[in-house]
mmCIF file of C-alpha atoms in Angstrom:
data_model
loop_
_atom_site.group_PDB
_atom_site.id
_atom_site.type_symbol
_atom_site.label_atom_id
_atom_site.label_comp_id
_atom_site.label_asym_id
_atom_site.label_seq_id
_atom_site.Cartn_x
_atom_site.Cartn_y
_atom_site.Cartn_z
ATOM 1 C CA MET A 297 4.694 -96.295 44.588
ATOM 2 C CA LYS A 298 6.480 -99.558 43.760
ATOM 3 C CA LYS A 299 6.191 -98.871 40.038
ATOM 4 C CA PHE A 300 7.741 -95.450 40.558
ATOM 5 C CA ASP A 301 10.619 -97.027 42.517
ATOM 6 C CA LYS A 302 11.145 -99.419 39.612
ATOM 7 C CA VAL A 303 11.399 -96.446 37.242
ATOM 8 C CA ILE A 304 14.095 -94.863 39.458
ATOM 9 C CA GLY A 305 15.941 -98.206 39.677
ATOM 10 C CA ALA A 306 15.783 -98.639 35.904
ATOM 11 C CA LEU A 307 17.159 -95.128 35.402
ATOM 12 C CA ILE A 308 20.082 -95.814 37.763
ATOM 13 C CA GLY A 309 20.781 -99.094 35.956
ATOM 14 C CA PHE A 310 20.688 -97.341 32.581
ATOM 15 C CA TYR A 311 23.158 -94.727 33.839
ATOM 16 C CA ILE A 312 25.576 -97.439 35.050
ATOM 17 C CA VAL A 313 25.414 -99.226 31.663
ATOM 18 C CA ILE A 314 26.027 -95.966 29.775
ATOM 19 C CA SER A 315 28.985 -95.103 32.041
ATOM 20 C CA ILE A 316 30.556 -98.511 31.342
ATOM 21 C CA MET A 317 29.929 -98.336 27.606
ATOM 22 C CA LEU A 318 31.185 -94.761 27.089
ATOM 23 C CA PRO A 319 34.928 -95.585 26.983
ATOM 24 C CA VAL A 320 34.245 -98.283 24.387
ATOM 25 C CA LEU A 321 31.976 -96.047 22.313
ATOM 26 C CA LEU A 322 34.428 -93.132 22.358
ATOM 27 C CA LYS A 323 37.595 -95.153 21.871
ATOM 28 C CA GLY A 324 37.545 -95.076 18.070
ATOM 29 C CA VAL A 325 36.481 -91.443 17.886
ATOM 30 C CA ASN A 326 39.002 -89.989 20.282
ATOM 31 C CA ASN A 327 42.038 -91.409 18.504
ATOM 32 C CA LYS A 328 41.511 -89.091 15.556
ATOM 33 C CA PRO A 329 43.217 -85.829 16.417
ATOM 34 C CA ASP A 330 42.868 -82.861 14.131
ATOM 35 C CA GLY A 331 45.348 -82.650 11.196
ATOM 36 C CA GLU A 332 46.302 -79.063 12.053
ATOM 37 C CA TYR A 333 49.077 -80.277 14.322
ATOM 38 C CA LYS A 334 50.947 -81.610 11.229
ATOM 39 C CA VAL A 335 51.069 -78.148 9.702
ATOM 40 C CA GLU A 336 52.648 -76.814 12.901
ATOM 41 C CA ILE A 337 55.182 -79.702 13.002
ATOM 42 C CA ASN A 338 56.210 -79.106 9.382
ATOM 43 C CA ARG A 339 56.598 -75.383 10.044
ATOM 44 C CA VAL A 340 58.806 -75.905 13.132
ATOM 45 C CA TYR A 341 60.722 -78.707 11.412
ATOM 46 C CA SER A 342 61.489 -76.476 8.411
ATOM 47 C CA GLY A 343 62.800 -73.767 10.711
ATOM 48 C CA LEU A 344 65.034 -76.149 12.689
ATOM 49 C CA ILE A 345 66.759 -77.964 9.834
ATOM 50 C CA GLU A 346 67.929 -74.637 8.464
ATOM 51 C CA GLU A 347 69.980 -74.160 11.603
ATOM 52 C CA ALA A 348 73.435 -75.641 12.010
ATOM 53 C CA SER A 349 72.686 -76.911 15.489
ATOM 54 C CA PHE A 350 69.604 -77.687 17.596
ATOM 55 C CA THR A 351 68.156 -74.787 19.528
ATOM 56 C CA GLU A 352 64.906 -75.013 21.531
ATOM 57 C CA PRO A 353 62.354 -73.174 19.354
ATOM 58 C CA ASP A 354 59.834 -70.607 20.648
ATOM 59 C CA LEU A 355 56.494 -72.445 20.676
ATOM 60 C CA SER A 356 54.359 -69.741 22.302
ATOM 61 C CA SER A 357 52.519 -69.019 19.075
ATOM 62 C CA TYR A 358 51.735 -72.669 18.384
ATOM 63 C CA LYS A 359 48.537 -74.269 19.506
ATOM 64 C CA PHE A 360 49.322 -77.982 19.411
ATOM 65 C CA ILE A 361 53.097 -78.458 19.714
ATOM 66 C CA LYS A 362 54.167 -78.394 23.347
ATOM 67 C CA SER A 363 57.883 -79.186 23.090
ATOM 68 C CA VAL A 364 60.664 -80.365 20.714
ATOM 69 C CA GLU A 365 63.460 -82.783 21.686
ATOM 70 C CA PHE A 366 66.642 -83.711 19.862
ATOM 71 C CA LEU A 367 68.462 -87.066 19.805
ATOM 72 C CA PRO A 368 71.931 -87.002 18.160
ATOM 73 C CA ALA A 369 72.698 -89.776 15.672
ATOM 74 C CA SER A 370 75.991 -90.806 17.289
ATOM 75 C CA GLU A 371 77.545 -94.023 18.389
ATOM 76 C CA GLU A 372 78.122 -92.402 21.772
ATOM 77 C CA THR A 373 74.417 -92.048 22.369
ATOM 78 C CA LYS A 374 73.442 -94.344 25.183
ATOM 79 C CA LYS A 375 70.606 -96.803 25.081
ATOM 80 C CA GLU A 376 69.020 -95.114 28.113
ATOM 81 C CA GLU A 377 68.868 -91.822 26.232
ATOM 82 C CA ILE A 378 67.280 -93.541 23.222
ATOM 83 C CA ALA A 379 64.678 -95.243 25.441
ATOM 84 C CA LYS A 380 63.895 -91.984 27.172
ATOM 85 C CA PHE A 381 63.606 -90.199 23.804
ATOM 86 C CA TYR A 382 60.929 -92.598 22.586
ATOM 87 C CA LYS A 383 59.075 -92.728 25.872
ATOM 88 C CA SER A 384 55.681 -90.959 26.011
ATOM 89 C CA THR A 385 55.491 -88.094 28.491
ATOM 90 C CA ASN A 386 52.530 -86.226 30.074
ATOM 91 C CA ASP A 387 50.068 -88.211 27.982
ATOM 92 C CA LEU A 388 51.177 -86.231 24.902
ATOM 93 C CA GLU A 389 51.397 -87.721 21.459
ATOM 94 C CA TYR A 390 54.633 -87.389 19.504
ATOM 95 C CA GLU A 391 56.081 -87.619 16.016
ATOM 96 C CA VAL A 392 59.767 -88.270 15.199
ATOM 97 C CA LYS A 393 61.442 -86.832 12.109
ATOM 98 C CA PRO A 394 65.055 -87.367 10.954
ATOM 99 C CA TRP A 395 67.434 -84.377 10.614
ATOM 100 C CA PHE A 396 69.757 -84.549 7.605
ATOM 101 C CA SER A 397 72.510 -82.189 6.635
ATOM 102 C CA GLY A 398 73.033 -83.058 3.010
ATOM 103 C CA ASP A 399 73.305 -86.845 2.964
ATOM 104 C CA LYS A 400 74.500 -86.996 6.539
ATOM 105 C CA LEU A 401 72.068 -87.951 9.352
ATOM 106 C CA ILE A 402 72.598 -85.511 12.217
ATOM 107 C CA GLY A 403 69.934 -86.900 14.512
ATOM 108 C CA TYR A 404 66.236 -87.093 15.208
ATOM 109 C CA LEU A 405 63.688 -84.479 16.179
ATOM 110 C CA ARG A 406 60.783 -85.429 18.427
ATOM 111 C CA PHE A 407 57.729 -83.175 18.313
ATOM 112 C CA ASN A 408 55.461 -83.545 21.361
ATOM 113 C CA TYR A 409 51.950 -82.363 20.539
ATOM 114 C CA GLU A 410 48.413 -82.501 21.812
ATOM 115 C CA GLY A 411 45.645 -83.416 19.405
ATOM 116 C CA ARG A 412 42.476 -81.303 19.343
ATOM 117 C CA TYR A 413 40.648 -84.052 21.147
ATOM 118 C CA SER A 414 42.231 -85.811 24.065
ATOM 119 C CA ASP A 415 40.925 -89.247 24.928
ATOM 120 C CA LYS A 416 40.830 -88.627 28.634
ATOM 121 C CA ASN A 417 39.559 -85.066 28.441
ATOM 122 C CA ILE A 418 36.604 -85.823 26.208
ATOM 123 C CA LEU A 419 35.753 -88.974 28.130
ATOM 124 C CA LEU A 420 35.808 -87.084 31.433
ATOM 125 C CA LYS A 421 33.635 -84.337 30.003
ATOM 126 C CA VAL A 422 31.079 -86.756 28.592
ATOM 127 C CA GLU A 423 31.095 -88.809 31.793
ATOM 128 C CA LEU A 424 30.609 -85.643 33.852
ATOM 129 C CA ALA A 425 27.784 -84.428 31.630
ATOM 130 C CA VAL A 426 26.010 -87.805 31.832
ATOM 131 C CA PHE A 427 26.524 -87.920 35.603
ATOM 132 C CA ILE A 428 25.118 -84.422 36.122
ATOM 133 C CA PHE A 429 22.117 -85.171 33.911
ATOM 134 C CA ALA A 430 21.443 -88.472 35.677
ATOM 135 C CA ALA A 431 21.948 -86.909 39.140
ATOM 136 C CA VAL A 432 19.531 -84.057 38.384
ATOM 137 C CA LEU A 433 16.929 -86.390 36.910
ATOM 138 C CA ILE A 434 17.174 -88.875 39.784
ATOM 139 C CA SER A 435 17.047 -86.028 42.321
ATOM 140 C CA ILE A 436 13.856 -84.696 40.719
ATOM 141 C CA LEU A 437 12.301 -88.169 40.728
ATOM 142 C CA LEU A 438 13.284 -88.728 44.377
ATOM 143 C CA TYR A 439 11.867 -85.324 45.296
ATOM 144 C CA VAL A 440 8.588 -86.129 43.533
ATOM 145 C CA ARG A 441 8.538 -89.528 45.239
ATOM 146 C CA ASN A 442 9.203 -88.302 48.781
ATOM 147 C CA SER A 443 7.480 -84.904 48.699
ATOM 148 C CA ILE A 444 4.437 -85.628 46.541
ATOM 149 C CA LEU A 445 3.750 -89.300 45.832
ATOM 150 C CA LYS A 446 4.593 -90.681 49.279
ATOM 151 C CA PRO A 447 2.402 -88.179 51.216
ATOM 152 C CA PHE A 448 -0.360 -88.578 48.638
ATOM 153 C CA ASN A 449 -0.154 -92.368 48.930
ATOM 154 C CA ILE A 450 -0.648 -92.034 52.702
ATOM 155 C CA LEU A 451 -3.488 -89.531 52.228
ATOM 156 C CA SER A 452 -5.259 -91.726 49.692
ATOM 157 C CA LYS A 453 -5.974 -94.312 52.408
ATOM 158 C CA MET A 454 -7.625 -91.816 54.759
ATOM 159 C CA PRO A 455 -10.910 -91.235 52.808
ATOM 160 C CA TYR A 456 -11.420 -95.006 52.685
ATOM 161 C CA GLU A 457 -10.872 -95.271 56.451
ATOM 162 C CA LEU A 458 -13.251 -92.353 57.055
ATOM 163 C CA SER A 459 -15.878 -93.975 54.836
ATOM 164 C CA LYS A 460 -15.707 -97.071 57.070
ATOM 165 C CA GLY A 461 -16.174 -94.936 60.170
ATOM 166 C CA ASN A 462 -12.586 -95.286 61.383
ATOM 167 C CA PHE A 463 -11.919 -91.852 62.907
ATOM 168 C CA LYS A 464 -9.113 -92.817 65.276
ATOM 169 C CA GLU A 465 -6.209 -93.120 62.831
ATOM 170 C CA GLU A 466 -4.417 -89.767 62.813
ATOM 171 C CA LEU A 467 -2.152 -88.542 60.015
ATOM 172 C CA LYS A 468 1.260 -87.289 61.049
ATOM 173 C CA GLU A 469 1.717 -83.559 60.629
ATOM 174 C CA SER A 470 3.880 -82.532 57.675
ATOM 175 C CA LYS A 471 5.752 -79.358 56.770
ATOM 176 C CA SER A 472 5.322 -80.117 53.074
ATOM 177 C CA ARG A 473 4.389 -77.030 51.089
ATOM 178 C CA TYR A 474 2.051 -79.196 49.022
ATOM 179 C CA PHE A 475 0.303 -81.332 51.645
ATOM 180 C CA GLY A 476 1.029 -79.743 55.039
ATOM 181 C CA LYS A 477 -2.159 -77.684 55.164
ATOM 182 C CA PHE A 478 -4.152 -80.444 53.474
ATOM 183 C CA ILE A 479 -3.065 -83.000 56.105
ATOM 184 C CA TRP A 480 -3.991 -80.527 58.834
ATOM 185 C CA ALA A 481 -7.435 -80.086 57.230
ATOM 186 C CA ILE A 482 -7.933 -83.865 56.893
ATOM 187 C CA ASN A 483 -7.070 -84.336 60.573
ATOM 188 C CA LEU A 484 -9.475 -81.548 61.479
ATOM 189 C CA LEU A 485 -12.184 -83.209 59.378
ATOM 190 C CA ARG A 486 -11.453 -86.545 61.049
ATOM 191 C CA GLU A 487 -11.705 -84.980 64.518
ATOM 192 C CA ASN A 488 -14.984 -83.258 63.590
ATOM 193 C CA LEU A 489 -16.441 -86.467 62.207
ATOM 194 C CA ASP A 490 -15.345 -88.340 65.311
ATOM 195 C CA HIS A 491 -16.851 -85.627 67.514
ATOM 196 C CA HIS A 492 -20.129 -85.702 65.594
ATOM 197 C CA LYS A 493 -20.198 -89.487 65.716
ATOM 198 C CA ILE A 494 -19.844 -89.472 69.507
ATOM 199 C CA LYS A 495 -22.390 -86.678 69.751
ATOM 200 C CA GLU A 496 -24.790 -88.508 67.442
ATOM 201 C CA LEU A 497 -24.544 -91.680 69.535
ATOM 202 C CA LYS A 498 -25.131 -89.672 72.687
ATOM 203 C CA LEU A 499 -28.150 -87.914 71.153
ATOM 204 C CA GLU A 500 -29.490 -91.187 69.862
ATOM 205 C CA LYS A 501 -29.256 -92.642 73.340
ATOM 206 C CA GLU A 502 -30.937 -89.583 74.848
ATOM 207 C CA LYS A 503 -33.693 -89.742 72.227
ATOM 208 C CA LYS A 504 -34.400 -93.366 72.987
ATOM 209 C CA LEU A 505 -34.492 -92.670 76.708
ATOM 210 C CA LEU A 506 -36.761 -89.682 76.089
ATOM 211 C CA LEU A 507 -39.088 -91.698 73.857
ATOM 212 C CA LEU A 508 -39.237 -94.494 76.416
ATOM 213 C CA SER A 509 -39.954 -91.994 79.168
ATOM 214 C CA ILE A 510 -42.607 -90.115 77.181
ATOM 215 C CA SER A 511 -44.145 -93.373 75.967
ATOM 216 C CA HIS A 512 -44.487 -94.442 79.581
ATOM 217 C CA ASP A 513 -45.940 -91.056 80.562
ATOM 218 C CA ILE A 514 -48.395 -91.123 77.664
ATOM 219 C CA GLN A 515 -49.764 -94.467 78.803
ATOM 220 C CA THR A 516 -51.443 -92.913 81.872
ATOM 221 C CA PRO A 517 -53.567 -90.219 80.134
ATOM 222 C CA LEU A 518 -54.144 -92.559 77.207
ATOM 223 C CA SER A 519 -55.558 -95.265 79.531
ATOM 224 C CA ALA A 520 -57.772 -92.654 81.199
ATOM 225 C CA ILE A 521 -59.092 -91.479 77.809
ATOM 226 C CA LYS A 522 -59.859 -95.052 76.774
ATOM 227 C CA LEU A 523 -61.604 -95.660 80.094
ATOM 228 C CA TYR A 524 -63.778 -92.514 79.867
ATOM 229 C CA ALA A 525 -64.533 -93.156 76.204
ATOM 230 C CA LYS A 526 -65.664 -96.721 76.947
ATOM 231 C CA ALA A 527 -67.837 -95.493 79.827
ATOM 232 C CA ILE A 528 -69.538 -92.980 77.551
ATOM 233 C CA GLU A 529 -69.910 -95.621 74.828
ATOM 234 C CA GLU A 530 -71.607 -98.050 77.256
ATOM 235 C CA ASN A 531 -73.781 -95.239 78.669
ATOM 236 C CA LEU A 532 -72.507 -95.714 82.221
ATOM 237 C CA TYR A 533 -73.074 -92.049 83.035
ATOM 238 C CA ASP A 534 -76.750 -91.522 83.863
ATOM 239 C CA THR A 535 -76.671 -87.715 83.889
ATOM 240 C CA ASN A 536 -75.489 -85.096 81.416
ATOM 241 C CA GLU A 537 -73.301 -83.523 84.114
ATOM 242 C CA LYS A 538 -71.287 -86.739 84.443
ATOM 243 C CA LYS A 539 -70.992 -87.041 80.674
ATOM 244 C CA VAL A 540 -69.754 -83.430 80.381
ATOM 245 C CA SER A 541 -67.308 -84.045 83.234
ATOM 246 C CA ALA A 542 -65.984 -87.158 81.474
ATOM 247 C CA ALA A 543 -65.616 -85.194 78.221
ATOM 248 C CA LYS A 544 -63.657 -82.498 80.052
ATOM 249 C CA LEU A 545 -61.397 -85.150 81.575
ATOM 250 C CA ILE A 546 -60.826 -86.616 78.103
ATOM 251 C CA GLN A 547 -59.935 -83.142 76.821
ATOM 252 C CA GLU A 548 -57.478 -82.616 79.707
ATOM 253 C CA LYS A 549 -55.794 -85.940 79.080
ATOM 254 C CA SER A 550 -55.635 -85.120 75.349
ATOM 255 C CA LEU A 551 -53.861 -81.874 76.199
ATOM 256 C CA GLU A 552 -51.355 -83.836 78.266
ATOM 257 C CA ILE A 553 -50.628 -86.088 75.297
ATOM 258 C CA GLU A 554 -50.372 -83.007 73.049
ATOM 259 C CA ASN A 555 -47.793 -81.493 75.409
ATOM 260 C CA PHE A 556 -45.771 -84.694 75.297
ATOM 261 C CA VAL A 557 -45.821 -84.571 71.504
ATOM 262 C CA LYS A 558 -44.645 -80.940 71.621
ATOM 263 C CA ASP A 559 -41.758 -81.984 73.853
ATOM 264 C CA ILE A 560 -40.731 -84.570 71.270
ATOM 265 C CA ILE A 561 -40.882 -81.996 68.455
ATOM 266 C CA LYS A 562 -38.977 -79.454 70.536
ATOM 267 C CA THR A 563 -36.230 -81.955 71.311
ATOM 268 C CA SER A 564 -35.905 -82.843 67.621
ATOM 269 C CA LYS A 565 -35.588 -79.175 66.708
ATOM 270 C CA GLU A 566 -32.940 -78.542 69.354
ATOM 271 C CA ASP A 567 -30.811 -81.284 67.820
ATOM 272 C CA ILE A 568 -30.990 -79.557 64.439
ATOM 273 C CA LEU A 569 -30.281 -76.116 65.849
ATOM 274 C CA GLU A 570 -27.036 -77.076 67.540
ATOM 275 C CA ILE A 571 -24.904 -75.140 65.036
ATOM 276 C CA GLU A 572 -21.725 -73.436 66.197
ATOM 277 C CA VAL A 573 -21.331 -69.818 65.082
ATOM 278 C CA LYS A 574 -18.083 -67.901 65.697
ATOM 279 C CA ASN A 575 -18.940 -64.228 65.502
ATOM 280 C CA SER A 576 -16.096 -61.931 64.456
ATOM 281 C CA GLU A 577 -15.565 -59.525 61.533
ATOM 282 C CA PHE A 578 -14.853 -60.101 57.867
ATOM 283 C CA TYR A 579 -14.663 -58.003 54.704
ATOM 284 C CA LEU A 580 -17.583 -58.031 52.315
ATOM 285 C CA LYS A 581 -15.216 -58.365 49.343
ATOM 286 C CA ASP A 582 -13.737 -61.609 50.715
ATOM 287 C CA LEU A 583 -17.244 -63.026 51.048
ATOM 288 C CA VAL A 584 -18.304 -61.971 47.534
ATOM 289 C CA ASP A 585 -15.084 -63.281 45.975
ATOM 290 C CA LYS A 586 -15.686 -66.721 47.470
ATOM 291 C CA VAL A 587 -19.306 -66.743 46.312
ATOM 292 C CA ILE A 588 -18.264 -65.794 42.771
ATOM 293 C CA ALA A 589 -15.486 -68.409 42.730
ATOM 294 C CA THR A 590 -17.989 -71.106 43.731
ATOM 295 C CA TYR A 591 -21.089 -70.221 41.702
ATOM 296 C CA GLU A 592 -20.048 -68.205 38.649
ATOM 297 C CA GLU A 593 -18.743 -71.195 36.706
ATOM 298 C CA LYS A 594 -21.638 -73.369 37.878
ATOM 299 C CA CYS A 595 -24.132 -70.822 36.550
ATOM 300 C CA ASN A 596 -22.203 -70.442 33.296
ATOM 301 C CA LEU A 597 -22.348 -74.205 32.717
ATOM 302 C CA LYS A 598 -26.116 -74.128 33.207
ATOM 303 C CA MET A 599 -26.458 -71.015 31.012
ATOM 304 C CA ILE A 600 -27.897 -68.998 33.924
ATOM 305 C CA GLY A 601 -27.181 -65.283 34.127
ATOM 306 C CA PHE A 602 -25.252 -64.688 37.373
ATOM 307 C CA ILE A 603 -25.091 -60.972 38.191
ATOM 308 C CA VAL A 604 -23.206 -59.424 41.118
ATOM 309 C CA GLU A 605 -23.930 -55.718 41.378
ATOM 310 C CA ALA A 606 -21.453 -53.104 42.613
ATOM 311 C CA TYR A 607 -20.866 -52.754 46.341
ATOM 312 C CA ASN A 608 -18.737 -50.863 48.848
ATOM 313 C CA ASN A 609 -16.224 -53.044 50.616
ATOM 314 C CA LYS A 610 -16.651 -52.861 54.387
ATOM 315 C CA LEU A 611 -16.278 -54.869 57.558
ATOM 316 C CA ILE A 612 -19.264 -57.042 58.466
ATOM 317 C CA LYS A 613 -19.959 -58.565 61.858
ATOM 318 C CA GLY A 614 -20.652 -62.287 61.848
ATOM 319 C CA ASP A 615 -19.185 -65.655 60.924
ATOM 320 C CA MET A 616 -17.888 -65.693 57.357
ATOM 321 C CA ASP A 617 -18.072 -69.496 56.978
ATOM 322 C CA ARG A 618 -21.647 -69.601 58.252
ATOM 323 C CA THR A 619 -22.589 -66.648 56.041
ATOM 324 C CA LEU A 620 -21.233 -68.578 53.058
ATOM 325 C CA GLU A 621 -23.376 -71.521 54.173
ATOM 326 C CA VAL A 622 -26.478 -69.303 54.245
ATOM 327 C CA ILE A 623 -25.776 -67.772 50.818
ATOM 328 C CA GLY A 624 -24.908 -71.223 49.476
ATOM 329 C CA ASN A 625 -28.262 -72.614 50.627
ATOM 330 C CA ILE A 626 -30.145 -69.758 48.966
ATOM 331 C CA LEU A 627 -28.178 -70.037 45.703
ATOM 332 C CA GLU A 628 -28.605 -73.814 45.601
ATOM 333 C CA ASN A 629 -32.350 -73.326 46.007
ATOM 334 C CA ALA A 630 -32.250 -70.747 43.204
ATOM 335 C CA LEU A 631 -30.484 -73.235 40.926
ATOM 336 C CA LYS A 632 -32.898 -75.996 41.934
ATOM 337 C CA TYR A 633 -36.248 -74.209 41.936
ATOM 338 C CA GLY A 634 -35.664 -71.174 39.682
ATOM 339 C CA ASP A 635 -36.468 -71.054 35.980
ATOM 340 C CA GLY A 636 -32.794 -70.864 34.983
ATOM 341 C CA ARG A 637 -32.868 -67.337 33.570
ATOM 342 C CA GLU A 638 -31.243 -65.113 36.155
ATOM 343 C CA ILE A 639 -29.712 -64.987 39.621
ATOM 344 C CA LYS A 640 -28.685 -61.598 40.983
ATOM 345 C CA MET A 641 -26.929 -60.366 44.126
ATOM 346 C CA CYS A 642 -27.540 -56.766 45.231
ATOM 347 C CA PHE A 643 -26.073 -54.808 48.129
ATOM 348 C CA TYR A 644 -27.643 -52.042 50.228
ATOM 349 C CA GLU A 645 -26.948 -50.095 53.383
ATOM 350 C CA GLU A 646 -29.958 -49.142 55.517
ATOM 351 C CA ASP A 647 -30.254 -48.034 59.167
ATOM 352 C CA TYR A 648 -26.643 -48.931 59.989
ATOM 353 C CA CYS A 649 -27.116 -52.394 58.516
ATOM 354 C CA GLN A 650 -25.562 -54.145 55.530
ATOM 355 C CA LEU A 651 -28.144 -55.865 53.349
ATOM 356 C CA ILE A 652 -27.404 -58.581 50.793
ATOM 357 C CA LYS A 653 -30.324 -59.364 48.507
ATOM 358 C CA ILE A 654 -30.321 -62.526 46.381
ATOM 359 C CA TYR A 655 -32.942 -62.655 43.628
ATOM 360 C CA ASN A 656 -33.784 -65.497 41.287
ATOM 361 C CA SER A 657 -36.315 -65.561 38.505
ATOM 362 C CA GLY A 658 -38.929 -68.284 38.541
ATOM 363 C CA GLU A 659 -42.349 -69.371 39.781
ATOM 364 C CA GLN A 660 -43.592 -67.863 43.039
ATOM 365 C CA VAL A 661 -44.980 -69.928 45.882
ATOM 366 C CA SER A 662 -48.519 -69.380 47.093
ATOM 367 C CA GLN A 663 -49.200 -66.984 49.981
ATOM 368 C CA ASN A 664 -50.086 -69.849 52.297
ATOM 369 C CA GLU A 665 -46.831 -71.666 51.464
ATOM 370 C CA PHE A 666 -44.853 -68.432 51.655
ATOM 371 C CA ASN A 667 -45.731 -68.088 55.338
ATOM 372 C CA HIS A 668 -44.096 -71.444 56.100
ATOM 373 C CA ILE A 669 -40.914 -71.454 53.978
ATOM 374 C CA PHE A 670 -38.698 -70.926 57.047
ATOM 375 C CA ASP A 671 -40.351 -73.739 59.024
ATOM 376 C CA SER A 672 -38.397 -76.922 59.662
ATOM 377 C CA PHE A 673 -39.129 -79.918 57.401
ATOM 378 C CA TYR A 674 -41.477 -77.796 55.286
ATOM 379 C CA ARG A 675 -41.350 -78.212 51.513
ATOM 380 C CA ALA A 676 -43.468 -76.164 49.131
ATOM 381 C CA SER A 677 -45.431 -77.607 46.227
ATOM 382 C CA ASN A 678 -42.721 -76.598 43.707
ATOM 383 C CA SER A 679 -40.287 -79.023 45.393
ATOM 384 C CA LYS A 680 -41.967 -82.154 44.096
ATOM 385 C CA ASP A 681 -39.609 -84.687 42.485
ATOM 386 C CA LYS A 682 -36.622 -82.624 43.711
ATOM 387 C CA PRO A 683 -34.237 -83.879 46.434
ATOM 388 C CA GLY A 684 -34.282 -82.085 49.796
ATOM 389 C CA ASN A 685 -35.379 -82.320 53.402
ATOM 390 C CA GLY A 686 -36.982 -78.928 54.051
ATOM 391 C CA LEU A 687 -34.284 -77.738 56.445
ATOM 392 C CA GLY A 688 -32.156 -75.367 54.328
ATOM 393 C CA LEU A 689 -34.028 -72.098 54.946
ATOM 394 C CA TYR A 690 -34.832 -73.105 58.522
ATOM 395 C CA ILE A 691 -31.076 -73.473 59.226
ATOM 396 C CA CYS A 692 -30.367 -70.185 57.388
ATOM 397 C CA LYS A 693 -32.785 -68.336 59.664
ATOM 398 C CA HIS A 694 -31.254 -69.897 62.759
ATOM 399 C CA ILE A 695 -27.682 -69.000 61.663
ATOM 400 C CA MET A 696 -28.624 -65.385 60.903
ATOM 401 C CA LYS A 697 -30.326 -65.136 64.290
ATOM 402 C CA LYS A 698 -27.181 -66.393 66.021
ATOM 403 C CA MET A 699 -25.183 -63.691 64.194
ATOM 404 C CA ASP A 700 -27.652 -61.066 65.471
ATOM 405 C CA GLY A 701 -28.934 -60.686 61.939
ATOM 406 C CA GLU A 702 -32.098 -61.428 60.024
ATOM 407 C CA ILE A 703 -33.299 -63.080 56.849
ATOM 408 C CA PHE A 704 -36.594 -62.484 55.114
ATOM 409 C CA ALA A 705 -38.144 -63.447 51.800
ATOM 410 C CA THR A 706 -40.051 -61.346 49.279
ATOM 411 C CA CYS A 707 -42.238 -62.353 46.345
ATOM 412 C CA GLU A 708 -41.055 -60.380 43.320
ATOM 413 C CA SER A 709 -42.921 -59.766 40.079
ATOM 414 C CA GLU A 710 -41.111 -62.578 38.233
ATOM 415 C CA GLY A 711 -39.471 -64.555 41.007
ATOM 416 C CA MET A 712 -38.399 -64.507 44.627
ATOM 417 C CA SER A 713 -35.716 -62.783 46.670
ATOM 418 C CA PHE A 714 -34.067 -63.386 50.023
ATOM 419 C CA THR A 715 -32.470 -60.544 51.955
ATOM 420 C CA LEU A 716 -29.770 -61.037 54.597
ATOM 421 C CA VAL A 717 -29.437 -58.293 57.209
ATOM 422 C CA PHE A 718 -26.106 -57.778 59.024
ATOM 423 C CA ARG A 719 -25.978 -55.257 61.854
ATOM 424 C CA ASP A 720 -23.022 -52.879 62.101
#
């Protein structure tokens, strides 16, 4: 920002120097009027000296000569008249010629003319042109500074603050056509991150309390199991009935511990499933356009055939942003786990439902793995050495369920497909 201000300051300084130097630079040039005025003077002069007395000539057809004055050559002529005759008027240039009748001097003729280039006129024009150019250029630079660079300079600090976990500093709203919506989005992102941070801390606290509570509760059945196991080991039970009873008690206590473990797993899942879905309506074309804009170029760069078959545009019930998230998860998996030959989107209408089928060529998963692909934290054997956490398809299924829809997978002859079902 400071460097840009220096550029503006340097430009203003350069303009001031040029404005000062212009009169000096143009001084020698502007004192060279065009020689055409001499032709007009000679023509008027020739016409006047043929007359017996001075008569004001008609100068309407002349371009340079503005007026002609006469000073008699007489002893009665006053000094004031002579001084006035030779005095410059209206910033015009003049030329004086004698008027002879034979050998007798009658007087003097003064021709007032304007050269083609007037010092003041050309200087004013050049000064005005330079001023307008400088004003426009400086205005553009100031506009860029205040409307683009200054807001961007403020925005550039926000990602750094967010990366440090500082979610409290709010950007002032702006009506700028370039950054107004972007600032609004950054503030919304900041608020969401702050909300999730608070929520995460709260969940973390609840998890710790839950783990402490369950750990305490587990101690009781676990102590009983250890006690019964030790009694059996030391053969303290003298009859089979007592041994069977102890085994049953161990089994009961094991079930208690198993239930506690289920509670832990259930709580962990509920944290993952807390996804907000805003059900409304959106056009299928808007959804497809966004998918194409995001993935067509990506597929082209990886030399993967990306095919979007024809469809009928219609209103779909659901959350468009969440639907994009679902399709994005499936397409990312296709890019990650497919063989890189083809990805295809097909559209169907069945039983008052809109179906979107996404197919990718590649290796199929085994039947046993296929039955678990929508489970949380599950990763198939083809995911080795590939980043991921096994939650993508699990979240997709949960989102579709919240939109009153469905998602199911199918093993194809040369790949896999996922079908999204939207109810009308």
